[in-house]
mmCIF file of C-alpha atoms and ligand atoms in Angstrom:
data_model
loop_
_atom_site.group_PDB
_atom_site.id
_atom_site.type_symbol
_atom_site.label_atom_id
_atom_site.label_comp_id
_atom_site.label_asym_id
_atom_site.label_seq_id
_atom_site.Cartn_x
_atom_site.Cartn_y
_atom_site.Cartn_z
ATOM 1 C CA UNK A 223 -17.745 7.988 68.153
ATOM 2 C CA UNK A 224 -18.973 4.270 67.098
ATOM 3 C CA UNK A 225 -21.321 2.996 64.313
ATOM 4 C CA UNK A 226 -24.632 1.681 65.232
ATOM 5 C CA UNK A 227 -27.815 1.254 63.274
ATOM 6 C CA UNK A 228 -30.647 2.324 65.428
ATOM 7 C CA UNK A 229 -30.942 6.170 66.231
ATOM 8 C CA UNK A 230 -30.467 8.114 69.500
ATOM 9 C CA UNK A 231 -32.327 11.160 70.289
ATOM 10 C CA UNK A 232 -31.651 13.549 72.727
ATOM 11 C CA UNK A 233 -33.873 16.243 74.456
ATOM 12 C CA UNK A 234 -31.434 19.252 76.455
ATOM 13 C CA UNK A 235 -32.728 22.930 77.745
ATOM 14 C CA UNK A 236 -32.244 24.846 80.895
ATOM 15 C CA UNK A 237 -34.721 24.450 83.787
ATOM 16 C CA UNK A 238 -38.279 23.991 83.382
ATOM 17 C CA UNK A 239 -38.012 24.720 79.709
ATOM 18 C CA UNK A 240 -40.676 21.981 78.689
ATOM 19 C CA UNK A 241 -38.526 18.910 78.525
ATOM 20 C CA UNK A 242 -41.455 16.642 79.635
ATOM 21 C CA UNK A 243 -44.249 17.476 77.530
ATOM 22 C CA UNK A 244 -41.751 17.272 74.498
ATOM 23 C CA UNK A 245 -40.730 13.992 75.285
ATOM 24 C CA UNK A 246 -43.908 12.239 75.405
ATOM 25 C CA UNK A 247 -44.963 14.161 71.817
ATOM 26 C CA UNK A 248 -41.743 12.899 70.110
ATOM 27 C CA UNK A 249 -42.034 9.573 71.541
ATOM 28 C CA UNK A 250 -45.798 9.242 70.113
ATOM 29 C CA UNK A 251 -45.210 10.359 66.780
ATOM 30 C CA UNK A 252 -42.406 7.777 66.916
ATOM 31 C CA UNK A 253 -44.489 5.405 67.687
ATOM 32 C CA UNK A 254 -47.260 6.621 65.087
ATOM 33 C CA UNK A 255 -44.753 5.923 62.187
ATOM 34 C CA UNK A 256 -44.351 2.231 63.489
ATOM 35 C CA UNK A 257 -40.643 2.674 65.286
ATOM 36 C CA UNK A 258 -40.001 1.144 68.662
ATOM 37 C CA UNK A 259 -39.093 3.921 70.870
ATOM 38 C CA UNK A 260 -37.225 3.308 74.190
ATOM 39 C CA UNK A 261 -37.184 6.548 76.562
ATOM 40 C CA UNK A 262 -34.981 7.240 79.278
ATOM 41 C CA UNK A 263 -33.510 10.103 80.901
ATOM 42 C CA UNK A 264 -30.249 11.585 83.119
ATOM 43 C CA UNK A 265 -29.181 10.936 85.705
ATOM 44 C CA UNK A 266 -31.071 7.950 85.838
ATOM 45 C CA UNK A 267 -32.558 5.879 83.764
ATOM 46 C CA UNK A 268 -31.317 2.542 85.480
ATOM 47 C CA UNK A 269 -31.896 1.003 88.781
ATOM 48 C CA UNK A 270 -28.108 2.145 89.630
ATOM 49 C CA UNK A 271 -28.723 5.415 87.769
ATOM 50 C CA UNK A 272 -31.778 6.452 89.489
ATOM 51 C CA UNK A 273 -30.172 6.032 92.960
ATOM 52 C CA UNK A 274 -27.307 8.129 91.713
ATOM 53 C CA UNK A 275 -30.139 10.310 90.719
ATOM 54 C CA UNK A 276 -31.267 10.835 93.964
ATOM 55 C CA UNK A 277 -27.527 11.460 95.109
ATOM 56 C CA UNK A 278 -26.996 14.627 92.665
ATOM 57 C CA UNK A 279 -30.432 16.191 93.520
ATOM 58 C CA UNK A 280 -30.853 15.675 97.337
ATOM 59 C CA UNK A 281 -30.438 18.928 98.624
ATOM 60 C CA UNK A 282 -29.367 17.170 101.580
ATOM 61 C CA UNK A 283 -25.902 16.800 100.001
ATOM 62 C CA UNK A 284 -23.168 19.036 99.675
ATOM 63 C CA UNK A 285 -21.172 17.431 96.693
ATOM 64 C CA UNK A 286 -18.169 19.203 95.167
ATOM 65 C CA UNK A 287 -18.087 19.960 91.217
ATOM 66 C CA UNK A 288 -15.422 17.448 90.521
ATOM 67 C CA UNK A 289 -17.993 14.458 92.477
ATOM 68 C CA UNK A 290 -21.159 15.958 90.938
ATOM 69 C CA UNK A 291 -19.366 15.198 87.063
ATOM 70 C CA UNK A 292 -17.576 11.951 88.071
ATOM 71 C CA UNK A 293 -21.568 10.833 89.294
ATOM 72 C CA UNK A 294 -23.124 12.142 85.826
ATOM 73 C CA UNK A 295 -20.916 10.330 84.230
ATOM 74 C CA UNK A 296 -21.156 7.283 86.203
ATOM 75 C CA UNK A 297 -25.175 7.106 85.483
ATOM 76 C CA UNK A 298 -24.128 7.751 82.229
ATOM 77 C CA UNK A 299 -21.680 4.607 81.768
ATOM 78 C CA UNK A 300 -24.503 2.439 83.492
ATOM 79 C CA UNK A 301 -27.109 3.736 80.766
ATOM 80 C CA UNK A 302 -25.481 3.146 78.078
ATOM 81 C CA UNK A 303 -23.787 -0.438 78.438
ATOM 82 C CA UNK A 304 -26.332 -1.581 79.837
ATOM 83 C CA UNK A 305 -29.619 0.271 78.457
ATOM 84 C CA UNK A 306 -28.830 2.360 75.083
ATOM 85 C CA UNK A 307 -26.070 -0.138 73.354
ATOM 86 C CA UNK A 308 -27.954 -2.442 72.840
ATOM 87 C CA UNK A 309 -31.219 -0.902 71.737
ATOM 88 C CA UNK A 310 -29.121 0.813 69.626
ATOM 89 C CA UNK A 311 -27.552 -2.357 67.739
ATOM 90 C CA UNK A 312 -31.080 -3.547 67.533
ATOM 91 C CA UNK A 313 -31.941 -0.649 65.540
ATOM 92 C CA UNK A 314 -34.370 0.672 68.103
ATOM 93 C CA UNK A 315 -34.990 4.741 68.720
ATOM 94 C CA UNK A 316 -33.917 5.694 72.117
ATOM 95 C CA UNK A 317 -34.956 8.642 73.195
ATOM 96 C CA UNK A 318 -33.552 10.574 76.111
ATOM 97 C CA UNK A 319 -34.358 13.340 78.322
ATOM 98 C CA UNK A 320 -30.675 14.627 78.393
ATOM 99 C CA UNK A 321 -27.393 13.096 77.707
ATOM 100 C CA UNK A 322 -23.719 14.372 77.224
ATOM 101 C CA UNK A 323 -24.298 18.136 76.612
ATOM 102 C CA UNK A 324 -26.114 18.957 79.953
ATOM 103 C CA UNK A 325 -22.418 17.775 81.593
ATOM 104 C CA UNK A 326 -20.888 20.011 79.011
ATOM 105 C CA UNK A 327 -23.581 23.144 79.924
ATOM 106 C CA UNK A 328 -24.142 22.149 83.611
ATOM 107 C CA UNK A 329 -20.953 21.147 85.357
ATOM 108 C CA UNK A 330 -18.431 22.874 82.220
ATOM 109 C CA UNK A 331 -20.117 26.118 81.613
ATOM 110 C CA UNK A 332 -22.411 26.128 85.092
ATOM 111 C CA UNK A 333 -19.780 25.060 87.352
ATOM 112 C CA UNK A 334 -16.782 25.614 85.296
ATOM 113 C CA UNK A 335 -15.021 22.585 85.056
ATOM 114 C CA UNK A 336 -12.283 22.272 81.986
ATOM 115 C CA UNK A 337 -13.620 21.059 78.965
ATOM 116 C CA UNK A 338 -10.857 18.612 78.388
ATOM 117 C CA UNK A 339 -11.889 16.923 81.204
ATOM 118 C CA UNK A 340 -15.377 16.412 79.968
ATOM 119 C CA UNK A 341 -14.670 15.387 76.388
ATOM 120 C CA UNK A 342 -11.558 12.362 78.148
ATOM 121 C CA UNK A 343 -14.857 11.002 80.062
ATOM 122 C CA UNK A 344 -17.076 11.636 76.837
ATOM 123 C CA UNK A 345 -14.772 9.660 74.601
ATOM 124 C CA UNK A 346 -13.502 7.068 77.412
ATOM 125 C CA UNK A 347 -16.324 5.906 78.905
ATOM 126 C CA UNK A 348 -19.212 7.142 76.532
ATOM 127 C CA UNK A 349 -18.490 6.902 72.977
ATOM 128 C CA UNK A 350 -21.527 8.105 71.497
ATOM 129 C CA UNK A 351 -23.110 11.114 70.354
ATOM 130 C CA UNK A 352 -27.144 12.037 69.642
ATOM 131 C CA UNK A 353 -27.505 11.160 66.133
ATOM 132 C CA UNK A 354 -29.834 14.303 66.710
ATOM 133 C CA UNK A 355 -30.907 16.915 69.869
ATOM 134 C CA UNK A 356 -33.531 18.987 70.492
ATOM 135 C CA UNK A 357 -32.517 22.137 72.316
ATOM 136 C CA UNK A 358 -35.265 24.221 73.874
ATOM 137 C CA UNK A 359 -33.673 27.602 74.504
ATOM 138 C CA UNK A 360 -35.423 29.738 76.989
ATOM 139 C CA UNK A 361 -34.375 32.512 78.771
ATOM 140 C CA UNK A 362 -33.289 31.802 82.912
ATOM 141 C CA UNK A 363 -35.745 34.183 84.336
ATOM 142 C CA UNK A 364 -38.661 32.388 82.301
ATOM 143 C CA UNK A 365 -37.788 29.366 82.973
ATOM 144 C CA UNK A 366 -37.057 29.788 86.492
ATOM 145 C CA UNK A 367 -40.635 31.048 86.846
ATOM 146 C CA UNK A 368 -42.040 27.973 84.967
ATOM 147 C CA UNK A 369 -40.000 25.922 87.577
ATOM 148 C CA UNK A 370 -41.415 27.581 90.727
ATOM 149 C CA UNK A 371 -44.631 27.544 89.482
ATOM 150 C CA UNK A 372 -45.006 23.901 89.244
ATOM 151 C CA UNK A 373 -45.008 24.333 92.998
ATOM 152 C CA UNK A 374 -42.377 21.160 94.363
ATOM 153 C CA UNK A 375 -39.716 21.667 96.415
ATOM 154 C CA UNK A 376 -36.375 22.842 94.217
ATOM 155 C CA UNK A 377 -33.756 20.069 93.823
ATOM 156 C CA UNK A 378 -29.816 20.869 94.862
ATOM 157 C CA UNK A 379 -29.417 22.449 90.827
ATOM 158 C CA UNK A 380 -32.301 24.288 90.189
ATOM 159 C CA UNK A 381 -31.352 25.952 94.122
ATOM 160 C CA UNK A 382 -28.534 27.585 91.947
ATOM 161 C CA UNK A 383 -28.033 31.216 91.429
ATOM 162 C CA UNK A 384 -29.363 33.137 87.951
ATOM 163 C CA UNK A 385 -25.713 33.348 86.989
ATOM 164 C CA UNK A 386 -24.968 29.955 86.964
ATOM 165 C CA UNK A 387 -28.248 29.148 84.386
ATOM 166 C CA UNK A 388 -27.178 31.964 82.032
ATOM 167 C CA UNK A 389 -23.725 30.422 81.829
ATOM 168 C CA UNK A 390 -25.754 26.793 81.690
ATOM 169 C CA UNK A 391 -27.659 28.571 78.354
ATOM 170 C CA UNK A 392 -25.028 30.269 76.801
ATOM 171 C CA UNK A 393 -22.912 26.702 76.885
ATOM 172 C CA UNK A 394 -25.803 25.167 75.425
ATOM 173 C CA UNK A 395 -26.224 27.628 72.568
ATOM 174 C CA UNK A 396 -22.240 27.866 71.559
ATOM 175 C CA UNK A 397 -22.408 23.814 71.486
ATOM 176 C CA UNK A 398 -25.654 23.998 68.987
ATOM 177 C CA UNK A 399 -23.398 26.789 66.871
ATOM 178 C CA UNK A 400 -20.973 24.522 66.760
ATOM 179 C CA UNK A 401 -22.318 21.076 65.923
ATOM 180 C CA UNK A 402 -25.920 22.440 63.888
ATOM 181 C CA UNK A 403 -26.566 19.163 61.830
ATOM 182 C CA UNK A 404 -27.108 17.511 65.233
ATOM 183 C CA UNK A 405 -28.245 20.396 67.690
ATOM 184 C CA UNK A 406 -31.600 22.200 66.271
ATOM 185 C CA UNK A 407 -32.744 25.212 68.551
ATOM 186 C CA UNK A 408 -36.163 25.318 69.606
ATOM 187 C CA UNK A 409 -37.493 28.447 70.662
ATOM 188 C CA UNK A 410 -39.489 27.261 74.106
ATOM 189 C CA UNK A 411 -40.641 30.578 74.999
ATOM 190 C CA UNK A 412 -43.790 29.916 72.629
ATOM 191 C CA UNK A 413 -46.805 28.384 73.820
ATOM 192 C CA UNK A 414 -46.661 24.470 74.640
ATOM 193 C CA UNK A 415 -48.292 23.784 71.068
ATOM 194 C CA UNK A 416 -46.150 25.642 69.501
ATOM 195 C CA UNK A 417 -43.114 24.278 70.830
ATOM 196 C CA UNK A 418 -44.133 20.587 70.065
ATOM 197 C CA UNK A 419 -45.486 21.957 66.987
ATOM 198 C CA UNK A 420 -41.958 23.029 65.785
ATOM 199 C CA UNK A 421 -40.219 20.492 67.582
ATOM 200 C CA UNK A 422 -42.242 17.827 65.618
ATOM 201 C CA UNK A 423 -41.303 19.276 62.556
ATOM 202 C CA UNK A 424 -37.375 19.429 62.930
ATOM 203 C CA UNK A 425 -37.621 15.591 63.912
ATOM 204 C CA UNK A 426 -39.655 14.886 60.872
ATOM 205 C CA UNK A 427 -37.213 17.276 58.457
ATOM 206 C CA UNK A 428 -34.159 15.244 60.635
ATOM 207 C CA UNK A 429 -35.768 12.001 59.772
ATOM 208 C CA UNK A 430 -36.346 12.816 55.787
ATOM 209 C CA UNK A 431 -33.100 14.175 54.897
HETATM 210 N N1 LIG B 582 -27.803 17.682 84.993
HETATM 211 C C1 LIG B 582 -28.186 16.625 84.215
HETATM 212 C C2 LIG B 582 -26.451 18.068 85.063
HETATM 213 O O1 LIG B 582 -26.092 18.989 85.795
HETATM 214 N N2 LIG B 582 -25.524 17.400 84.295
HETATM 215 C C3 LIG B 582 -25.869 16.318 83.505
HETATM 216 O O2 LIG B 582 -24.986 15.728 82.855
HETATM 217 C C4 LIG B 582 -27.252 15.927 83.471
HETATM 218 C C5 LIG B 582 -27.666 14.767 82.620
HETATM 219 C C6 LIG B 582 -31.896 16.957 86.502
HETATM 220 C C7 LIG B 582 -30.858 17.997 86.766
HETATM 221 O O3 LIG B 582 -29.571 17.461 86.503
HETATM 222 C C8 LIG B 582 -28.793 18.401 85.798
HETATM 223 C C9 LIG B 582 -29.789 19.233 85.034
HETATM 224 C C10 LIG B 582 -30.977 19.283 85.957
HETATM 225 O O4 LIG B 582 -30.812 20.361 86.858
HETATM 226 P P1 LIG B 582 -33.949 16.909 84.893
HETATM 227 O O5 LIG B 582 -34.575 15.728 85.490
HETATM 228 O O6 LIG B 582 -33.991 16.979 83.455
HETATM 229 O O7 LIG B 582 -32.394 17.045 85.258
HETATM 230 O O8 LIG B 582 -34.612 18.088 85.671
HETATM 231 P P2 LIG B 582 -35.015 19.473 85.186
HETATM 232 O O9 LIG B 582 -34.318 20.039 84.044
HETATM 233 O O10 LIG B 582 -34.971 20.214 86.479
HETATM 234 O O11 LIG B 582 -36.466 19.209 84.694
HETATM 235 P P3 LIG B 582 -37.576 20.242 84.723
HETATM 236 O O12 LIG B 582 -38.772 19.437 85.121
HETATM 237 O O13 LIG B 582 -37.292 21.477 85.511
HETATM 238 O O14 LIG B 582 -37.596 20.759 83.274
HETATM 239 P P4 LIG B 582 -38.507 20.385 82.107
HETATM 240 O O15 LIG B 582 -38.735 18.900 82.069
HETATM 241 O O16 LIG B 582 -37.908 21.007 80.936
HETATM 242 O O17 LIG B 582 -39.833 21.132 82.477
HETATM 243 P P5 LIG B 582 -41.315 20.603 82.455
HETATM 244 O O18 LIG B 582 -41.635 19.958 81.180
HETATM 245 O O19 LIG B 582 -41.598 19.864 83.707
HETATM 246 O O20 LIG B 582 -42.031 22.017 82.488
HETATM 247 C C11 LIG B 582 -41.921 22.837 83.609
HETATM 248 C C12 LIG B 582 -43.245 23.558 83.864
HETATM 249 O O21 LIG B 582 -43.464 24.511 82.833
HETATM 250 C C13 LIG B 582 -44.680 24.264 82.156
HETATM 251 C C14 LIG B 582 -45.030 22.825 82.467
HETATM 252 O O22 LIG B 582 -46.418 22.597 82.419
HETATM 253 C C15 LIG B 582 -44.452 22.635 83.859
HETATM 254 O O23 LIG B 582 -45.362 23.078 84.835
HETATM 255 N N3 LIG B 582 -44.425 24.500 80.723
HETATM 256 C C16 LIG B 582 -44.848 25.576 80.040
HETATM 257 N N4 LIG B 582 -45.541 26.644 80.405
HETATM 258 C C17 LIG B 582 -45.803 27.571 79.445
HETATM 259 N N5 LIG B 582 -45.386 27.469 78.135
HETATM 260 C C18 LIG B 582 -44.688 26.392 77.741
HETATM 261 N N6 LIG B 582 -44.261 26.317 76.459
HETATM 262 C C19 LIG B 582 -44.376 25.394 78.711
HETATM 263 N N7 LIG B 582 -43.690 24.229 78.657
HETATM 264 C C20 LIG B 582 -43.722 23.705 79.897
#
């Protein structure tokens, strides 16, 4: 994976597991220590991005598992040429709701896909890694509750079965075990405060070290 000197920092975690509020507290306390801080997230992220966006979560569409990882992926080429590059090699923070491992969780361990397959499109048209993620582990049922009770209309993933999320969280937690200088879990069953509280203080340990 390639050299740059800015940092990229990535947010990952099953449905409704608190993704948003997270975000916007990393991305102030960023700010607060005088860093410019460019946010994004997947799919999307880009004009092209978003309306591939709108593609994968339509529940209009019936798309096949193959199509569904070939479209991630194709958001994600757009983002990073043309978006995280080159914040990156201005030494910028970019900081993203999702990136790489939610194709690993989602369409490897949720749909099933072969992991070789994901890690030729990681290196081939990707080439870079967090230089740090946040993983807020929480467990399906939970989260699925937080989900419904936001009370909008499901999108074509989060219509999935329980199943499919527990295999989505278990990928996510064998990745952290194996990669845990980048992937720090965060226990998102806690209160909101809590979670940013402890979230905010794994960043700040990251950034020290
Ligand atoms: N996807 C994505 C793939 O399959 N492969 C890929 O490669 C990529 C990049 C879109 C979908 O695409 C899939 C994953 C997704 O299914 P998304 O836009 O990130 O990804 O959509 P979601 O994950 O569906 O986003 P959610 O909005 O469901 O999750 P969040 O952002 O984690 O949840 P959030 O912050 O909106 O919180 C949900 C609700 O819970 C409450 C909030 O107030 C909100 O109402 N809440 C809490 N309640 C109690 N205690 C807490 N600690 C709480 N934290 C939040």
């Amino acid at each position: 994976m390639s050299q740059h000197s800015g940092k990229l920092i990535s947010i990952e975690g099953g449905e409704g597991a608190g993704k948003t509020t997270v975000f916007n507290a990393i991305r102030q306390f960023l700010s607060d220590a005088g860093l410019t801080v460019i946010g994004t997230r997947e799919p999307g992220g880009t004009e092209v991005g978003e309306r591939i966006r709108q593609v994968l979560l339509s529940p209009d569409h019936r798309i096949v598992p193959e199509a569904e990882l070939l479209l991630m992926f194709a958001s994600r080429a757009q983002l990073v040429r043309e978006l995280i590059r080159p914040a990156l090699a201005e030494g910028h923070y970019v900081l993203t709701d999702r990136f790489t491992d939610a194709s690993f969780a989602y369409q490897g361990g949720g749909r099933g896909l072969p992991l070789a397959q994901i890690e030729a499109l990681e290196r081939d048209f990707v080439g870079i890694r967090p230089d740090l993620t946040l993983l807020l582990d929480l467990g399906v049922e939970q989260g699925m509750a937080r989900a419904h009770a936001r009370g909008q209309a499901l999108d074509r993933i989060e219509q999935e079965r329980t199943d499919f999320f527990q295999r989505v969280r278990d990928t996510y937690r064998q990745r952290a075990g194996q990669e845990p200088e980048r992937i720090v879990i965060i226990d998102a069953s806690q209160p909101q405060d809590d979670v940013v509280r402890q979230v905010l203080a794994a960043l700040g340990r990251w950034m020290a070290a």
